[in-house]
Short mmCIF file of C-alpha atoms in Angstrom, two decimals:
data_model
loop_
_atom_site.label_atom_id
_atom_site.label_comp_id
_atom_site.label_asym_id
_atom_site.label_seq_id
_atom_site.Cartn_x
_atom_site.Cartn_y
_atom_site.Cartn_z
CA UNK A 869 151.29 95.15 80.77
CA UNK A 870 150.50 91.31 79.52
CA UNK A 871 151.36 90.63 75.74
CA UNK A 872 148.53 89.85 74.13
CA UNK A 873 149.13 87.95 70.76
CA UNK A 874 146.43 87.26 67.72
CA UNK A 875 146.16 83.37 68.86
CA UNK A 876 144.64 84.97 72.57
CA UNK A 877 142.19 86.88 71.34
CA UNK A 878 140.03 83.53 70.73
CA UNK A 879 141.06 81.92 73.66
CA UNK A 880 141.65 84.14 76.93
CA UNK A 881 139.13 84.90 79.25
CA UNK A 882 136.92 88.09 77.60
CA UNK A 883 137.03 89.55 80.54
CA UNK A 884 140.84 90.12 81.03
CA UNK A 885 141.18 90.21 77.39
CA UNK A 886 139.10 93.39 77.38
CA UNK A 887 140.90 94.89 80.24
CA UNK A 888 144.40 93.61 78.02
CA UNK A 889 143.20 95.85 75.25
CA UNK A 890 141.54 98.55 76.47
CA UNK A 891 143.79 99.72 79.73
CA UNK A 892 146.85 100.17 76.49
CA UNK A 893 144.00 101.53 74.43
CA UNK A 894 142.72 103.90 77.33
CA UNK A 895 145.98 105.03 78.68
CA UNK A 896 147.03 106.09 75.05
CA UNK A 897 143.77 107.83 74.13
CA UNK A 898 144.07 109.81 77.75
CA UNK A 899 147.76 111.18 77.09
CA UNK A 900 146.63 111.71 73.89
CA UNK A 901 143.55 113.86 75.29
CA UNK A 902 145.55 115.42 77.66
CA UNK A 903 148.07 116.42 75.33
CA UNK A 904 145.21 118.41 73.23
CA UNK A 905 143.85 119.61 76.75
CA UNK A 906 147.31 120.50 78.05
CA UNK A 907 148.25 122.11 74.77
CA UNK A 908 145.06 124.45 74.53
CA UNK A 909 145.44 125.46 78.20
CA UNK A 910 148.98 126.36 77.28
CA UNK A 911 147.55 127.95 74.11
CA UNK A 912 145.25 129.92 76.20
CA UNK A 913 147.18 130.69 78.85
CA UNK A 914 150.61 131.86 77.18
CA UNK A 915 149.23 133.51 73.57
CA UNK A 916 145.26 134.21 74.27
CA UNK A 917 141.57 133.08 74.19
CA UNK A 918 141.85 134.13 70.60
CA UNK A 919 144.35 131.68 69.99
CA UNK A 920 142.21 128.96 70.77
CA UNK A 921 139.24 129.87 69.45
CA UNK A 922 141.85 129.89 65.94
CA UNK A 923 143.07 126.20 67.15
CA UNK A 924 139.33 125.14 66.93
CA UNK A 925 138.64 126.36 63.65
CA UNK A 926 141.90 124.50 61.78
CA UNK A 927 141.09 120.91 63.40
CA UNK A 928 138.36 119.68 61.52
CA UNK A 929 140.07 120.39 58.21
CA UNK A 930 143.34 118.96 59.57
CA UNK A 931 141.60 115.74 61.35
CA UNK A 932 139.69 115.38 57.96
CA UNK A 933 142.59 114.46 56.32
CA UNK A 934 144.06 112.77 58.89
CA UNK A 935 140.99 110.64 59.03
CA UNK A 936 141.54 109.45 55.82
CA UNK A 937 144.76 107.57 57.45
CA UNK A 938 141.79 106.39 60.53
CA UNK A 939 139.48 105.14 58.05
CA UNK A 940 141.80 103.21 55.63
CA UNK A 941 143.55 101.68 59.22
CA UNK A 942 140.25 100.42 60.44
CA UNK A 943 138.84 99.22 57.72
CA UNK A 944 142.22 97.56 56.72
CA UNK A 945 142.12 96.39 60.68
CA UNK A 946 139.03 94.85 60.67
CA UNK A 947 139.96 92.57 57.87
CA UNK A 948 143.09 91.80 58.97
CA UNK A 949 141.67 90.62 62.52
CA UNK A 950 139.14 88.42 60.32
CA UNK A 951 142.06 87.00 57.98
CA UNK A 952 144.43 86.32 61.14
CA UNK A 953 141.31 84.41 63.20
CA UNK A 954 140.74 82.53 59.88
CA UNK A 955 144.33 82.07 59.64
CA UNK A 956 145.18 83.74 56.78
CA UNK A 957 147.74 85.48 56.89
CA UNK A 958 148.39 86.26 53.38
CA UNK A 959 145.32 87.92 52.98
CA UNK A 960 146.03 90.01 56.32
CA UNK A 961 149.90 90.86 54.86
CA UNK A 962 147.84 92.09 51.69
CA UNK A 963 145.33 94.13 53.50
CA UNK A 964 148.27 96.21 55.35
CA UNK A 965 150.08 96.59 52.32
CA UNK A 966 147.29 98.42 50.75
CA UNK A 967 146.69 100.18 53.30
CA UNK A 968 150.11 101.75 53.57
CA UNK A 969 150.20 102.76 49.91
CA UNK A 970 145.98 104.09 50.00
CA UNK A 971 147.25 106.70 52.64
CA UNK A 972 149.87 107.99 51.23
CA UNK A 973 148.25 108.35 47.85
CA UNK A 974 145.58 110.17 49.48
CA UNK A 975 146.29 112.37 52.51
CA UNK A 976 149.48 114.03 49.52
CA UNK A 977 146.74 114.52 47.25
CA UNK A 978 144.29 115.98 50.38
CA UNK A 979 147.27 118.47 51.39
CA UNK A 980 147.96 119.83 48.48
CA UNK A 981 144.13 120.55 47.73
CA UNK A 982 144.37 122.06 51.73
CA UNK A 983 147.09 123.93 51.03
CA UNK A 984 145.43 125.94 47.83
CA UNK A 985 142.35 126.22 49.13
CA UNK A 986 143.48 127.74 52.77
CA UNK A 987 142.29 131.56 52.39
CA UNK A 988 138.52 129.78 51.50
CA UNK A 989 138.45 127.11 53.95
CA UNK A 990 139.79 128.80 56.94
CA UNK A 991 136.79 131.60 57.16
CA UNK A 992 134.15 128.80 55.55
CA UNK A 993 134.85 127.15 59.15
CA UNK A 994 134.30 129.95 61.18
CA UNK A 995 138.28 131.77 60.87
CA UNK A 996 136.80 135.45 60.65
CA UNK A 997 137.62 138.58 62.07
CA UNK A 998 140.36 138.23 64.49
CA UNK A 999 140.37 135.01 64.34
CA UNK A 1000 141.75 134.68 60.44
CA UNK A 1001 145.44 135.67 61.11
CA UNK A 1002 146.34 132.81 63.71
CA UNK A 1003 144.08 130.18 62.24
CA UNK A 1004 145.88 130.63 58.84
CA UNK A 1005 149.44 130.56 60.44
CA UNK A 1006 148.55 127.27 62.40
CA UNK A 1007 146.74 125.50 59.48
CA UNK A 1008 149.94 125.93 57.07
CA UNK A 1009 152.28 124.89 59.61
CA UNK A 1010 150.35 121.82 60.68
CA UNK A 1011 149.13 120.53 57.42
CA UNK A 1012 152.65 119.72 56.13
CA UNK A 1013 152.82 117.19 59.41
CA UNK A 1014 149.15 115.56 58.82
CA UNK A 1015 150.40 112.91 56.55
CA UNK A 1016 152.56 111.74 59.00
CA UNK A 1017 149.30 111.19 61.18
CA UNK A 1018 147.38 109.77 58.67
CA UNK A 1019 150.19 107.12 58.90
CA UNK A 1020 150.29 106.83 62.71
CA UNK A 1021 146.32 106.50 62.39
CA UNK A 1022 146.62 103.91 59.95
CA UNK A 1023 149.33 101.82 61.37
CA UNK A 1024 148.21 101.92 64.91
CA UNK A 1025 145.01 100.30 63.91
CA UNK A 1026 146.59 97.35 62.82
CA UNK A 1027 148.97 97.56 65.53
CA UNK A 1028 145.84 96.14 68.05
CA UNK A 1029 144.71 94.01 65.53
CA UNK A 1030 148.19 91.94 65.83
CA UNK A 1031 147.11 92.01 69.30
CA UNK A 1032 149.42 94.27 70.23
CA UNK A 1033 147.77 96.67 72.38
CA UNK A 1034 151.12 98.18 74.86
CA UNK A 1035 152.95 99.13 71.28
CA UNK A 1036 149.47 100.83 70.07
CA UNK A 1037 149.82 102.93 73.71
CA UNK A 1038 153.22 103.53 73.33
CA UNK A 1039 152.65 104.88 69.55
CA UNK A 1040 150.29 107.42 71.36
CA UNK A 1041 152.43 107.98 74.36
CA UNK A 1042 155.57 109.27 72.61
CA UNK A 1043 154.05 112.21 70.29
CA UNK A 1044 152.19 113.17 72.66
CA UNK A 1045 154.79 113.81 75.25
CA UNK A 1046 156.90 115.21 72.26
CA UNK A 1047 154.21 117.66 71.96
CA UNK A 1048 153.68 118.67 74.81
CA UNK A 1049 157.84 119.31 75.77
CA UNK A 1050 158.29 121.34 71.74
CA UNK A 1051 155.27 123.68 73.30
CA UNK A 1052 156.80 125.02 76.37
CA UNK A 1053 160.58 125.46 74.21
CA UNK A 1054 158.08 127.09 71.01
CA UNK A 1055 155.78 129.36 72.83
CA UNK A 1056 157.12 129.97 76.79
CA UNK A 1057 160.78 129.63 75.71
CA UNK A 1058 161.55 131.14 72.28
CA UNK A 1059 158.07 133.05 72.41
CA UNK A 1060 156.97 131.67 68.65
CA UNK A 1061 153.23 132.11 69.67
CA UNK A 1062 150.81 130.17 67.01
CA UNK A 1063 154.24 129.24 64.72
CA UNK A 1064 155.50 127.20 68.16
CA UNK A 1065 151.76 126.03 68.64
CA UNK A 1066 152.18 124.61 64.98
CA UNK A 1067 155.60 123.24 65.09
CA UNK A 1068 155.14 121.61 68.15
CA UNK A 1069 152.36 119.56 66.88
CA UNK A 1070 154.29 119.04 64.08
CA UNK A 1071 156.89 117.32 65.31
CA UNK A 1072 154.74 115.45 67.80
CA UNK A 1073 153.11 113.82 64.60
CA UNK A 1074 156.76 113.26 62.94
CA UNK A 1075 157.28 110.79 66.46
CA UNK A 1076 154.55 109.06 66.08
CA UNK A 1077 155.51 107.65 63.01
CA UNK A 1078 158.96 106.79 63.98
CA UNK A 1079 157.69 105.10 66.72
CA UNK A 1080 155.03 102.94 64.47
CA UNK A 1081 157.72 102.81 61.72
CA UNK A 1082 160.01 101.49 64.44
CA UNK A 1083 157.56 98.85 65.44
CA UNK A 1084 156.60 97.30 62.02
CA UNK A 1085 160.65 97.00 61.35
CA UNK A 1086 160.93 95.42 64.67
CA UNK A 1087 160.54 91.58 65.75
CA UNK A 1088 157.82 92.49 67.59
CA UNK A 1089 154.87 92.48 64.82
CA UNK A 1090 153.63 89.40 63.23
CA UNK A 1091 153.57 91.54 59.80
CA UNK A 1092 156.15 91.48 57.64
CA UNK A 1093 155.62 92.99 54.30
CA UNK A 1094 157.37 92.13 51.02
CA UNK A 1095 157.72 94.86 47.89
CA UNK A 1096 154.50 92.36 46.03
CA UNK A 1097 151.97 93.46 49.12
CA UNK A 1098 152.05 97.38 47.66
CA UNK A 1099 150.17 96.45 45.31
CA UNK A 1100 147.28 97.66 45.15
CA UNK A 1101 144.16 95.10 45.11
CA UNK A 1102 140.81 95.89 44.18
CA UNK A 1103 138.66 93.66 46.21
CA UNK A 1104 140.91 94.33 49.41
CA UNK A 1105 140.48 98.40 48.51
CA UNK A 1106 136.79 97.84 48.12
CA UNK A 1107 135.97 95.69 51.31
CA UNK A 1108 138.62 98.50 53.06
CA UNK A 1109 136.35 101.15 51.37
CA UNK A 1110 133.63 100.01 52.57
CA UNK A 1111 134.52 99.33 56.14
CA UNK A 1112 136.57 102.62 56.13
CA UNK A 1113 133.74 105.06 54.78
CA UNK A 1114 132.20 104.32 58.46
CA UNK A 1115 135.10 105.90 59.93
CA UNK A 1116 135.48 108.61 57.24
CA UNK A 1117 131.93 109.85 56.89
CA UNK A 1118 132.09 109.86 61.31
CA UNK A 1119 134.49 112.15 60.74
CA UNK A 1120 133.42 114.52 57.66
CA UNK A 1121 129.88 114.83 59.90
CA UNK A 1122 132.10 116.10 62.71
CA UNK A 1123 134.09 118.38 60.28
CA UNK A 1124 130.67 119.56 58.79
CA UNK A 1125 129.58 120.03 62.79
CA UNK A 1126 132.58 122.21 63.25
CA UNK A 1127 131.85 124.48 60.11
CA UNK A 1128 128.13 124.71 61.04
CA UNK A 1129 128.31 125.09 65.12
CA UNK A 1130 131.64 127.68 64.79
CA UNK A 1131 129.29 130.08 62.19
CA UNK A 1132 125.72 129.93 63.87
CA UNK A 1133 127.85 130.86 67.48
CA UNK A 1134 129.79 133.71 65.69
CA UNK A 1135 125.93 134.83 64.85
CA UNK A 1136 125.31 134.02 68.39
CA UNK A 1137 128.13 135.90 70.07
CA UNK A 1138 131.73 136.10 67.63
CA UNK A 1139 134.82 135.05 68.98
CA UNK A 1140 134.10 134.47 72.51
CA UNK A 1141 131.33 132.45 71.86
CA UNK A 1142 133.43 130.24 69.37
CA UNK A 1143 136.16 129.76 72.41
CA UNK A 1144 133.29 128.54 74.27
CA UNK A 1145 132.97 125.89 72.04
CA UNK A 1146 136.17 125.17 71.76
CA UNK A 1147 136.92 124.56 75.29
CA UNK A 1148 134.09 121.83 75.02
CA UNK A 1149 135.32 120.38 72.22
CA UNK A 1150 138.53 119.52 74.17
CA UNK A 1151 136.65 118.28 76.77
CA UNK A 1152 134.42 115.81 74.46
CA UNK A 1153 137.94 114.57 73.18
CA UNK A 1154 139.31 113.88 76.97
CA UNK A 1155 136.44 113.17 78.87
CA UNK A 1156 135.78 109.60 76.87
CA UNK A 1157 139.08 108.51 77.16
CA UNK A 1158 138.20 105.67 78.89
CA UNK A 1159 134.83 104.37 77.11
CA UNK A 1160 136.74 104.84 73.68
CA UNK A 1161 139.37 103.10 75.07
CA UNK A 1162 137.33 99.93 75.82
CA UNK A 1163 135.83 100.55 72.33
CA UNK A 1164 139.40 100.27 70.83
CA UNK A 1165 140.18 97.44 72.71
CA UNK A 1166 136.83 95.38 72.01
CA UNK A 1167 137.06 95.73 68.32
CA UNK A 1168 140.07 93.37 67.59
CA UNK A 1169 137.89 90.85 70.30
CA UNK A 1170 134.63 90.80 67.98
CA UNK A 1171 136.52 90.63 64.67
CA UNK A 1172 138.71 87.87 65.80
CA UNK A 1173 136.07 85.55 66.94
CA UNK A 1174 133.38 86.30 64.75
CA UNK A 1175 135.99 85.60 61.80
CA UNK A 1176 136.73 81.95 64.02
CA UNK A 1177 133.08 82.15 64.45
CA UNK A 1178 133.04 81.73 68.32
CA UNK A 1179 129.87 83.69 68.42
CA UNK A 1180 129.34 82.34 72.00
CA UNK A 1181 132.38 84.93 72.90
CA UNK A 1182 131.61 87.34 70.63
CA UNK A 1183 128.05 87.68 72.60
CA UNK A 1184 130.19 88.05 75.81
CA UNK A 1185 132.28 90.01 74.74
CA UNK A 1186 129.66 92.92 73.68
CA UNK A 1187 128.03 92.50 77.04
CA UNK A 1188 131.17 93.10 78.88
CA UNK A 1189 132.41 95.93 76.82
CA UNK A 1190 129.44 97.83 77.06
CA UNK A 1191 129.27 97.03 80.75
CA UNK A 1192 132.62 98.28 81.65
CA UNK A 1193 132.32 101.55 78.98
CA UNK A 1194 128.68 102.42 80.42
CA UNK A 1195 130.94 102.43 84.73
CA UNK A 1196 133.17 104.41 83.11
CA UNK A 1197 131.17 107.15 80.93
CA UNK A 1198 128.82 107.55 84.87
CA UNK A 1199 132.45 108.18 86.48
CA UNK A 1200 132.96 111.18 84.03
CA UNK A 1201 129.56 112.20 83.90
CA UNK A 1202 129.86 112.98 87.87
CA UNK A 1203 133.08 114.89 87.27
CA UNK A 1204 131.98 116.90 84.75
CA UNK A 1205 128.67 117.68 86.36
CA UNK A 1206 130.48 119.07 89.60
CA UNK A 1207 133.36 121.14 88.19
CA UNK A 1208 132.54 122.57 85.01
CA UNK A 1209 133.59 126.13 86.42
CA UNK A 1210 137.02 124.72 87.01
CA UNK A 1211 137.29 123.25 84.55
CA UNK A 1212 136.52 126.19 82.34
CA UNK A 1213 138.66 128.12 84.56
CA UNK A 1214 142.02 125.93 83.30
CA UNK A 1215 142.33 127.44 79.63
CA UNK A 1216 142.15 131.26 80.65
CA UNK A 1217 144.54 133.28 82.78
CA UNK A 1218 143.96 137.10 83.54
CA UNK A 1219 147.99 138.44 82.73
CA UNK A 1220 148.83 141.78 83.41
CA UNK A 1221 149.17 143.53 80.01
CA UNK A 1222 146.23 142.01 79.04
CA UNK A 1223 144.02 144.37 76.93
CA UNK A 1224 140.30 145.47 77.96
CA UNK A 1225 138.84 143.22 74.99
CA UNK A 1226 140.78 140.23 75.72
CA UNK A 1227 139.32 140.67 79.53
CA UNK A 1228 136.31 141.11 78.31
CA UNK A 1229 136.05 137.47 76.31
CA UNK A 1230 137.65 136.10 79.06
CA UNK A 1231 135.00 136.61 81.21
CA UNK A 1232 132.51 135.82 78.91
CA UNK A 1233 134.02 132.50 77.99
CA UNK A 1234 133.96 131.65 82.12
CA UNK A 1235 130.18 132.78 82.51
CA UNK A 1236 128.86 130.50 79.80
CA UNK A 1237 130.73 127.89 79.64
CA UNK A 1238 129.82 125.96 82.92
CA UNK A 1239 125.94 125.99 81.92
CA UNK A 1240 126.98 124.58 78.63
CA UNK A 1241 129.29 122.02 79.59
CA UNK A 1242 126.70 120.48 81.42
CA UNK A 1243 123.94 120.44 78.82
CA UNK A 1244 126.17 119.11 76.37
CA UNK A 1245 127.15 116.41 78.45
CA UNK A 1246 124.07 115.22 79.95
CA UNK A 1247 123.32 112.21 78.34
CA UNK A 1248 126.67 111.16 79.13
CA UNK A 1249 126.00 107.30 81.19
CA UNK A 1250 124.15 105.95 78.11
CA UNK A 1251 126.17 106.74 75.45
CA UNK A 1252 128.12 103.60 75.73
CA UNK A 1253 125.42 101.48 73.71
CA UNK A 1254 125.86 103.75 70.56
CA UNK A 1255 129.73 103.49 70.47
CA UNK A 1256 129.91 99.64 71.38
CA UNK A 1257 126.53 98.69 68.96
CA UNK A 1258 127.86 100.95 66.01
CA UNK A 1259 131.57 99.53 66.66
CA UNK A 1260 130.36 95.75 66.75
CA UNK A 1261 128.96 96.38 63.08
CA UNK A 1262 132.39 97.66 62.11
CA UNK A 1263 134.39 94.53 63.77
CA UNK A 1264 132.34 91.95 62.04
CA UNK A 1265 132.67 93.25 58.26
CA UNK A 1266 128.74 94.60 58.27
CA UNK A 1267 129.85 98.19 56.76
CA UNK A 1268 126.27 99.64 56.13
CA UNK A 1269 124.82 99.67 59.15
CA UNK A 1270 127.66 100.29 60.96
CA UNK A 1271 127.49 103.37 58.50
CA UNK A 1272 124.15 104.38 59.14
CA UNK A 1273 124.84 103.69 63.24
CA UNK A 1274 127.58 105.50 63.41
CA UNK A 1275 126.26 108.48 61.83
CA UNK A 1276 122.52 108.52 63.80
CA UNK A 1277 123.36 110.76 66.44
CA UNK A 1278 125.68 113.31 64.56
CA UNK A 1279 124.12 113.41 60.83
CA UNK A 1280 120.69 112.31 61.03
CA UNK A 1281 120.08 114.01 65.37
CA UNK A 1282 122.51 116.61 66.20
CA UNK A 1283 122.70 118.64 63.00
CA UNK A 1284 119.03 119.08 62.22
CA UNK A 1285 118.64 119.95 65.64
CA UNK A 1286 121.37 122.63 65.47
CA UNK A 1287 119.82 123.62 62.68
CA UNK A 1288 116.42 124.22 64.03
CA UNK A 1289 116.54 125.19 68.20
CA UNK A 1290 118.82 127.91 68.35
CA UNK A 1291 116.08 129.71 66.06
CA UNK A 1292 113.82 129.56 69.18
CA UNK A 1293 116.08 129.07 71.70
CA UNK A 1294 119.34 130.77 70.82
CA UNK A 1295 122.25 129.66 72.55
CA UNK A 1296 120.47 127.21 74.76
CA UNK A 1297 119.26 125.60 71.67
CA UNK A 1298 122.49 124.74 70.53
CA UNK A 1299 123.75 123.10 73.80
CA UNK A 1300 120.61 121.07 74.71
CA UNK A 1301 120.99 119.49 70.57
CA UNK A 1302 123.36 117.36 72.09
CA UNK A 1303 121.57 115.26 75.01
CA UNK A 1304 118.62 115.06 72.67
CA UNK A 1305 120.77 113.41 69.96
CA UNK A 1306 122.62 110.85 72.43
CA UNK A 1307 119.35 109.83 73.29
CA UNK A 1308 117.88 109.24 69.99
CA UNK A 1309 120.71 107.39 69.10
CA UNK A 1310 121.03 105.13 71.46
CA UNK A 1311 117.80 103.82 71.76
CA UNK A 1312 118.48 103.48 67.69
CA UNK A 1313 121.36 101.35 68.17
CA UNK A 1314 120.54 99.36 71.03
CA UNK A 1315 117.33 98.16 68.67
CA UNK A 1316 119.16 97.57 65.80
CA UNK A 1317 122.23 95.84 67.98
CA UNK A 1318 119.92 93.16 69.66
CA UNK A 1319 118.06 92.10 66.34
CA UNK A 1320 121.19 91.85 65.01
CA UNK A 1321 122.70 89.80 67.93
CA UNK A 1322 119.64 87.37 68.01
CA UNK A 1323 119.70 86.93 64.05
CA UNK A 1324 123.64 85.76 64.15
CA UNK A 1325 125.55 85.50 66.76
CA UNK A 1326 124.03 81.49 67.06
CA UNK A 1327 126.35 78.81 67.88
CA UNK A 1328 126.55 75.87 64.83
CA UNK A 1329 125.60 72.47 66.17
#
């Protein structure tokens, strides 16, 4: 893969530049998607459908904090692409100083609050009945890792804004393999069931950060901090605050989602309606590999050459990205349309001592699954627009709109909906929410993206 270095970004073609950063950006995201896929199939497959349905209820408490690491890094990012195509790179050395200290101070503090609170938070997101007893052992395991990827989050963020794009896929790669390998030693090997589950990811997190840790040490990045950069700044912590909350309040909608969508299908049909979910939730993470991919790798573009104000590429290079994403998201809407039974199919197995209930979830899981795949991804092709018009916002230091953008579809669509069809239409209600949102959305953002694009992006005479 071609090195890509700061200077490029506002010179090289947009074209190849965007395939530069998002193939790295892709090809991490996918392993990365896989290795959730991969590890819930061997979840499901080697302890139970239970197990999963457990899995689902600890990750938006887990990703919450670890968001805090994905918030601080883009918001740190997107200055530091500004300050290095203004050419400041004091200001940029600054930014990733803070940002190094902010997520430490806060993903601790986070833990620590996780860790007290676990016997509330676990059934508040859906972690009753059977489910309880694995979520808990998974959560406590797991949490003691998430600071290391709140760190990984962080750093590979500013990773592609050096322009560094293969070293932001490798940082993505390696855990993810890790992962992947500690799972069948911890549950097919040793038999650890949900404590394997747990370690594995673990550990997978610990690489991550020795590979990103590696990397900043290393020749290879432009960013070399000294002890006066720690400190903290307050106008860099605001403008990162700012820019961040974006990123942060994307992700405690999606953690609310979680809570709301695992406790109206427990209503709807307990456990095995909550695996049902689950199994779609790993299939919104990998299925948009690609389009957030080109997403990831557009971001550094805009930020770059809107801070060198080359608006002229900055125009292109929103055009291309959401060109390419919109190919990609049709490809997967196809698949996904096809072979949702198979699909489905993947994360159960029918063993031998298997128990009559366990058979019995099983087969619900494969019934209603398929239909609901579908309907949930439906509105697939156009959902490019939101992710490239909300991102754009982000890039160019505009943090309320991008705000308000990025949470249209999930806060202010999907959740009243959830909140209001499955009262008429039970379980269809729920799955049909999410079309309807995608399309609200994006004919929100594509509005709000062009008036935006016409108002600034002008070339000075």
């Amino acid at each position: 893969m071609a090195k890509v270095s700061s200077e490029q970004l506002g010179s090289e073609s947009i074209g190849k530049l965007l395939v530069k950063q998002a193939v790295p950006a892709s090809i991490g995201i996918l392993v990365m998607s896989l290795n959730v896929l991969v590890d819930s199939i061997f979840v499901g497959n080697w302890i139970g459908s239970i197990a999963i349905a457990a899995i689902n209820v600890v990750l938006p408490v887990s990703f919450f904090i670890a968001a805090l690491g994905m918030a601080i890094g883009i918001g740190g990012s997107s200055i530091i692409s500004r300050a290095l195509g203004e050419n400041n790179r004091e200001k940029a050395l600054k930014t990733f100083g803070n940002q190094i200290t902010l997520t430490l101070l806060v993903t601790i503090v986070m833990v620590i609050l996780g860790l007290y609170y676990v016997n509330s938070l676990i059934p508040a997101f859906g972690g009753k009945g059977d489910i309880f007893g694995p979520a808990k052992i998974y959560y406590t395991i797991v949490l003691y890792g998430v600071p290391f990827l709140a760190l990984c989050m962080m750093g590979n963020t500013v990773i592609r804004a050096e322009g560094k794009p293969r070293f932001a896929m490798n940082a993505m790669i390696i855990p993810s393999v890790g992962n992947l390998l500690m799972d069948y030693i911890f549950i097919y090997v040793f038999d650890w069931g949900m404590e394997g589950a747990a370690w594995a990811t673990t550990i997978g997190y610990f690489l991550c950060f020795a590979y990103i840790l590696y990397f900043f040490l290393s020749k290879n990045s432009e960013l070399k901090l000294k002890w006066s950069h720690f400190g903290l700044d307050r106008p860099i912590l605001s403008e990162i605050g700012a820019l961040g909350f974006v990123t942060l309040s994307r992700q405690a909608v999606i953690s609310l989602i979680y809570l709301l969508m695992n406790n109206i299908l427990f209503g709807l049909g307990g456990e095995a309606m909550i695996a049902v979910y689950a199994i779609i939730a790993r299939m919104l993470m990998f299925a948009f590999f690609p389009v957030f991919g080109v997403t990831q790798g557009f971001l550094p573009i805009a930020g770059f050459n809107y801070g060198a104000k080359k608006y002229q590429r900055v125009r292109e290079s929103i055009n291309t990205a959401i060109l390419y994403a919109a190919g990609l998201a049709f490809i997967v809407f196809v698949g996904l349309m096809i072979f949702p039974a198979e699909i489905a199919a993947l994360f159960l197995s029918n063993r031998p001592d298997m128990s009559a209930d366990e058979l019995a979830m099983n087969t619900f899981v494969l019934e209603h699954t398929p239909s609901a795949m579908r309907w949930v991804f439906a509105a697939t092709p156009i959902i490019a627009v939101q992710l490239i018009g909300a991102a754009y916002f982000q890039a160019i230091g505009k943090a309320v709109p991008a705000l308000l953008l990025t949470l249209s579809r999930q806060g202010f669509f999907f959740i009243p909906l959830i909140l209001i069809l499955p009262n008429y239409l039970g379980e269809l209600g729920v799955w049909i929410s999410f079309p309807i949102a995608d399309v609200l959305a994006t004919l929100v953002t594509g509005y709000f993206l062009r008036k935006e694009v016409r108002a600034t992006l002008v070339e000075k005479p």
